[in-house]
Short mmCIF file of C-alpha atoms in Angstrom, two decimals:
data_model
loop_
_atom_site.label_atom_id
_atom_site.label_comp_id
_atom_site.label_asym_id
_atom_site.label_seq_id
_atom_site.Cartn_x
_atom_site.Cartn_y
_atom_site.Cartn_z
CA MET A 1 -91.62 -110.16 -112.62
CA SER A 2 -92.78 -107.01 -110.88
CA PHE A 3 -93.87 -103.71 -112.43
CA GLY A 4 -93.38 -101.76 -109.24
CA ASP A 5 -95.81 -99.87 -107.11
CA PRO A 6 -98.92 -98.92 -109.15
CA ASN A 7 -99.27 -95.73 -107.06
CA ASN A 8 -95.69 -94.57 -107.80
CA PRO A 9 -95.84 -92.01 -110.67
CA TYR A 10 -92.15 -92.65 -111.47
CA GLY A 11 -92.41 -96.38 -111.66
CA GLN A 12 -93.03 -98.35 -114.84
CA GLN A 13 -96.75 -98.63 -115.51
CA GLN A 14 -98.73 -101.21 -117.35
CA GLY A 15 -100.06 -100.04 -120.70
CA GLY A 16 -97.31 -97.43 -121.02
CA GLN A 17 -99.52 -94.61 -119.64
CA PRO A 18 -100.29 -93.56 -116.08
CA GLY A 19 -103.55 -95.10 -114.98
CA GLY A 20 -103.72 -97.04 -118.23
CA GLN A 21 -105.53 -94.14 -119.91
CA PRO A 22 -104.30 -93.17 -123.38
CA GLY A 23 -103.52 -89.51 -123.91
CA TYR A 24 -102.89 -88.81 -120.22
CA GLY A 25 -99.57 -87.07 -119.49
CA TYR A 26 -97.84 -87.76 -122.83
CA PRO A 27 -98.83 -86.85 -126.39
CA GLN A 28 -100.44 -89.69 -128.28
CA GLN A 29 -98.52 -91.27 -131.11
CA ALA A 30 -100.10 -90.81 -134.52
CA PRO A 31 -101.44 -93.97 -136.16
CA GLN A 32 -99.15 -95.62 -138.66
CA GLY A 33 -99.23 -93.90 -142.07
CA VAL A 34 -100.31 -90.52 -140.63
CA PRO A 35 -97.52 -87.90 -140.33
CA GLN A 36 -96.67 -86.69 -136.81
CA GLN A 37 -98.21 -83.28 -136.07
CA GLY A 38 -96.62 -80.67 -133.84
CA TYR A 39 -98.30 -78.46 -131.28
CA GLY A 40 -100.69 -75.75 -132.45
CA TYR A 41 -102.16 -75.78 -135.93
CA PRO A 42 -101.52 -78.75 -138.21
CA GLN A 43 -98.92 -78.17 -140.87
CA ALA A 44 -100.01 -77.74 -144.47
CA PRO A 45 -98.88 -80.55 -146.74
CA PRO A 46 -96.15 -79.73 -149.26
CA VAL A 47 -97.31 -79.12 -152.81
CA PRO A 48 -95.64 -80.55 -155.92
CA GLY A 49 -92.77 -78.41 -157.15
CA GLY A 50 -91.75 -77.21 -153.68
CA GLY A 51 -93.23 -74.69 -151.32
CA TYR A 52 -96.61 -74.74 -149.69
CA PRO A 53 -100.13 -73.84 -150.80
CA GLY A 54 -100.63 -70.16 -151.40
CA GLY A 55 -98.21 -69.43 -154.21
CA PRO A 56 -94.78 -70.07 -155.66
CA THR A 57 -91.70 -69.43 -153.55
CA GLU A 58 -89.41 -68.66 -156.50
CA MET A 59 -90.00 -66.19 -159.33
CA PRO A 60 -91.03 -68.09 -162.51
CA GLY A 61 -88.72 -67.96 -165.52
CA GLY A 62 -91.17 -65.99 -167.65
CA VAL A 63 -91.55 -63.34 -164.95
CA LYS A 64 -87.76 -63.08 -164.65
CA ALA A 65 -87.53 -62.62 -168.43
CA ALA A 66 -90.21 -59.90 -168.37
CA ARG A 67 -88.29 -58.13 -165.61
CA VAL A 68 -85.08 -58.14 -167.67
CA MET A 69 -87.00 -56.82 -170.70
CA LEU A 70 -88.40 -53.96 -168.62
CA TYR A 71 -84.87 -53.04 -167.50
CA VAL A 72 -83.60 -53.20 -171.11
CA LEU A 73 -86.42 -51.05 -172.50
CA GLY A 74 -86.07 -48.59 -169.63
CA GLY A 75 -82.32 -48.33 -170.21
CA PHE A 76 -82.77 -47.67 -173.93
CA GLN A 77 -85.38 -45.03 -173.17
CA VAL A 78 -83.00 -43.25 -170.76
CA ILE A 79 -80.40 -43.18 -173.54
CA GLY A 80 -83.05 -41.93 -175.98
CA ALA A 81 -84.05 -39.12 -173.61
CA ILE A 82 -80.42 -37.98 -173.31
CA VAL A 83 -79.97 -38.11 -177.10
CA MET A 84 -83.12 -36.00 -177.59
CA VAL A 85 -81.94 -33.27 -175.23
CA ILE A 86 -78.49 -33.23 -176.87
CA GLY A 87 -80.11 -33.23 -180.32
CA GLY A 88 -82.29 -30.28 -179.36
CA ALA A 89 -79.27 -28.34 -178.15
CA TRP A 90 -77.36 -29.16 -181.36
CA LEU A 91 -80.29 -28.09 -183.58
CA SER A 92 -80.71 -24.88 -181.60
CA ASP A 93 -77.01 -24.12 -182.05
CA LYS A 94 -77.22 -24.75 -185.82
CA LEU A 95 -80.22 -22.45 -186.20
CA THR A 96 -78.66 -19.55 -184.30
CA GLY A 97 -75.00 -20.07 -185.19
CA ALA A 98 -72.91 -17.68 -187.28
CA ASP A 99 -73.30 -19.79 -190.43
CA SER A 100 -77.10 -19.97 -190.11
CA PRO A 101 -78.93 -18.98 -193.37
CA TYR A 102 -81.93 -17.69 -191.40
CA ASP A 103 -82.71 -14.21 -190.13
CA SER A 104 -81.54 -13.85 -186.54
CA ALA A 105 -85.03 -13.21 -185.06
CA ASP A 106 -86.64 -16.08 -186.98
CA ALA A 107 -83.72 -18.37 -186.21
CA GLN A 108 -83.94 -17.58 -182.52
CA ASN A 109 -87.69 -18.32 -182.44
CA ALA A 110 -87.22 -21.59 -184.34
CA ALA A 111 -84.33 -22.56 -182.05
CA ASN A 112 -86.41 -21.90 -178.92
CA ILE A 113 -89.35 -23.91 -180.24
CA SER A 114 -87.23 -26.84 -181.38
CA MET A 115 -85.26 -26.90 -178.13
CA GLY A 116 -88.52 -26.81 -176.13
CA VAL A 117 -90.03 -29.68 -178.14
CA PHE A 118 -86.92 -31.82 -177.78
CA VAL A 119 -86.67 -31.17 -174.04
CA VAL A 120 -90.37 -31.96 -173.43
CA VAL A 121 -90.18 -35.17 -175.46
CA GLY A 122 -86.95 -36.09 -173.66
CA ILE A 123 -88.56 -35.56 -170.24
CA LEU A 124 -91.61 -37.65 -171.24
CA THR A 125 -89.31 -40.41 -172.50
CA LEU A 126 -87.35 -40.28 -169.24
CA GLY A 127 -90.61 -40.58 -167.27
CA ILE A 128 -91.63 -43.66 -169.28
CA ALA A 129 -88.16 -45.14 -168.71
CA LEU A 130 -88.51 -44.64 -164.95
CA TRP A 131 -91.92 -46.32 -165.10
CA ALA A 132 -90.31 -49.43 -166.62
CA ILE A 133 -87.32 -49.46 -164.26
CA LEU A 134 -89.34 -48.93 -161.08
CA THR A 135 -91.89 -51.56 -162.13
CA ALA A 136 -89.11 -54.09 -162.77
CA ALA A 137 -87.49 -53.26 -159.41
CA LYS A 138 -90.73 -54.15 -157.57
CA PHE A 139 -91.14 -57.59 -159.20
CA THR A 140 -89.80 -59.40 -156.11
CA SER A 141 -92.02 -57.70 -153.54
CA GLY A 142 -94.87 -56.09 -155.49
CA GLY A 143 -98.39 -57.39 -155.71
CA ASN A 144 -100.94 -57.61 -158.51
CA GLY A 145 -100.72 -53.85 -159.17
CA ILE A 146 -97.11 -54.29 -160.34
CA ARG A 147 -98.21 -57.03 -162.75
CA ILE A 148 -100.92 -54.73 -164.15
CA SER A 149 -98.39 -51.90 -164.42
CA ALA A 150 -96.05 -54.15 -166.44
CA ILE A 151 -98.88 -55.26 -168.75
CA VAL A 152 -100.01 -51.66 -169.33
CA TYR A 153 -96.41 -50.60 -169.99
CA GLY A 154 -95.96 -53.48 -172.47
CA SER A 155 -99.18 -52.44 -174.25
CA PHE A 156 -98.06 -48.80 -174.33
CA VAL A 157 -94.64 -49.70 -175.79
CA THR A 158 -96.20 -52.04 -178.37
CA LEU A 159 -98.71 -49.41 -179.52
CA PHE A 160 -96.17 -46.62 -179.94
CA SER A 161 -93.67 -48.98 -181.55
CA VAL A 162 -96.27 -49.93 -184.19
CA VAL A 163 -96.82 -46.21 -184.89
CA SER A 164 -93.04 -45.75 -185.10
CA LEU A 165 -92.78 -48.73 -187.45
CA LEU A 166 -95.31 -47.11 -189.78
CA GLY A 167 -92.88 -44.18 -189.93
CA ALA A 168 -90.23 -46.57 -191.38
CA ASN A 169 -88.35 -47.07 -188.10
CA VAL A 170 -87.23 -50.71 -188.40
CA PHE A 171 -85.76 -50.67 -184.87
CA ALA A 172 -89.32 -50.49 -183.59
CA LEU A 173 -89.61 -54.22 -184.35
CA ILE A 174 -87.39 -54.93 -181.33
CA SER A 175 -89.54 -52.93 -178.92
CA ILE A 176 -92.72 -54.47 -180.40
CA ALA A 177 -91.37 -57.96 -179.69
CA LEU A 178 -90.25 -57.03 -176.17
CA GLY A 179 -93.55 -55.31 -175.37
CA ILE A 180 -95.59 -58.33 -176.51
CA MET A 181 -93.41 -60.73 -174.51
CA ILE A 182 -93.79 -58.61 -171.36
CA ILE A 183 -97.58 -58.76 -171.75
CA VAL A 184 -97.58 -62.53 -172.36
CA PHE A 185 -95.20 -63.45 -169.51
CA CYS A 186 -97.02 -61.29 -166.95
CA ALA A 187 -100.49 -62.42 -168.08
CA LYS A 188 -99.68 -66.15 -167.92
CA GLN A 189 -101.01 -68.20 -165.02
CA ASP A 190 -97.64 -68.66 -163.30
CA GLY A 191 -97.04 -64.90 -163.55
CA ALA A 192 -100.43 -64.18 -162.00
CA GLN A 193 -99.74 -66.69 -159.20
CA TRP A 194 -96.38 -65.04 -158.47
CA PHE A 195 -97.84 -61.55 -158.08
CA GLN A 196 -100.94 -62.73 -156.20
CA ARG A 197 -99.08 -64.98 -153.75
CA PRO A 198 -99.69 -64.31 -150.05
CA ARG A 199 -97.01 -62.31 -148.22
CA TYR A 200 -96.47 -62.92 -144.51
#
C-alpha cells in the first residue's frame, strides 16, 4: 500500500500532518475531555442558572416587584397631586363665593394662601411621583445609581408614611409596606448584582 509522494502537499501524509509535525497547517484537536476553543480569546465557561460570569442576564423577581411598586406609588402620587390642586381650587371658591361667611378682603387673602399651599404641595407631590416613575423606567438599563435612587425613594416614602400614620391616616400602612419592600428588594444581593452587572 502506497501513501503517495512524500513531497506532494496534496497527497495523503503519514501522521496526518504535513512533515509529521503536529500543529503545522491545521489547528490541533483538543485533548479528550477539554472543550474545543475557537480562535481569539478562550470562551468563559457558563455559570449555573444561565448566562456568563459578570452578572445576571434576566431581571430578578424581587427587582421586578420593586419596579412595579415604584410605578404604583408614582401613579398614586400623580393622582394625589391632581386632587390637591382641585381641592385648593374648591376651597378657594368656597372662601370667596357668594355664600361665604367671611369678609371679602379676609376671604380673598385666605383663599390665596390656601390655593398657594395646595398648589405648592401638589407640585412637590408630582415631583416625587416623577422621581418614582423615572427610576422604575431605568431599571432595565440603569446602573448602581438607579438602585440607590430606589432605596432612597423607598426610605423617603416610608418615613413620610409613618408621619402620616401618626396623623391617623390608615392608608399610610400601604405605602409603608411598599416602601419597605422596595428597600429590601433593591438591597438584596441579587438586586445589587443586577444593577452592578457589566454592560457591553
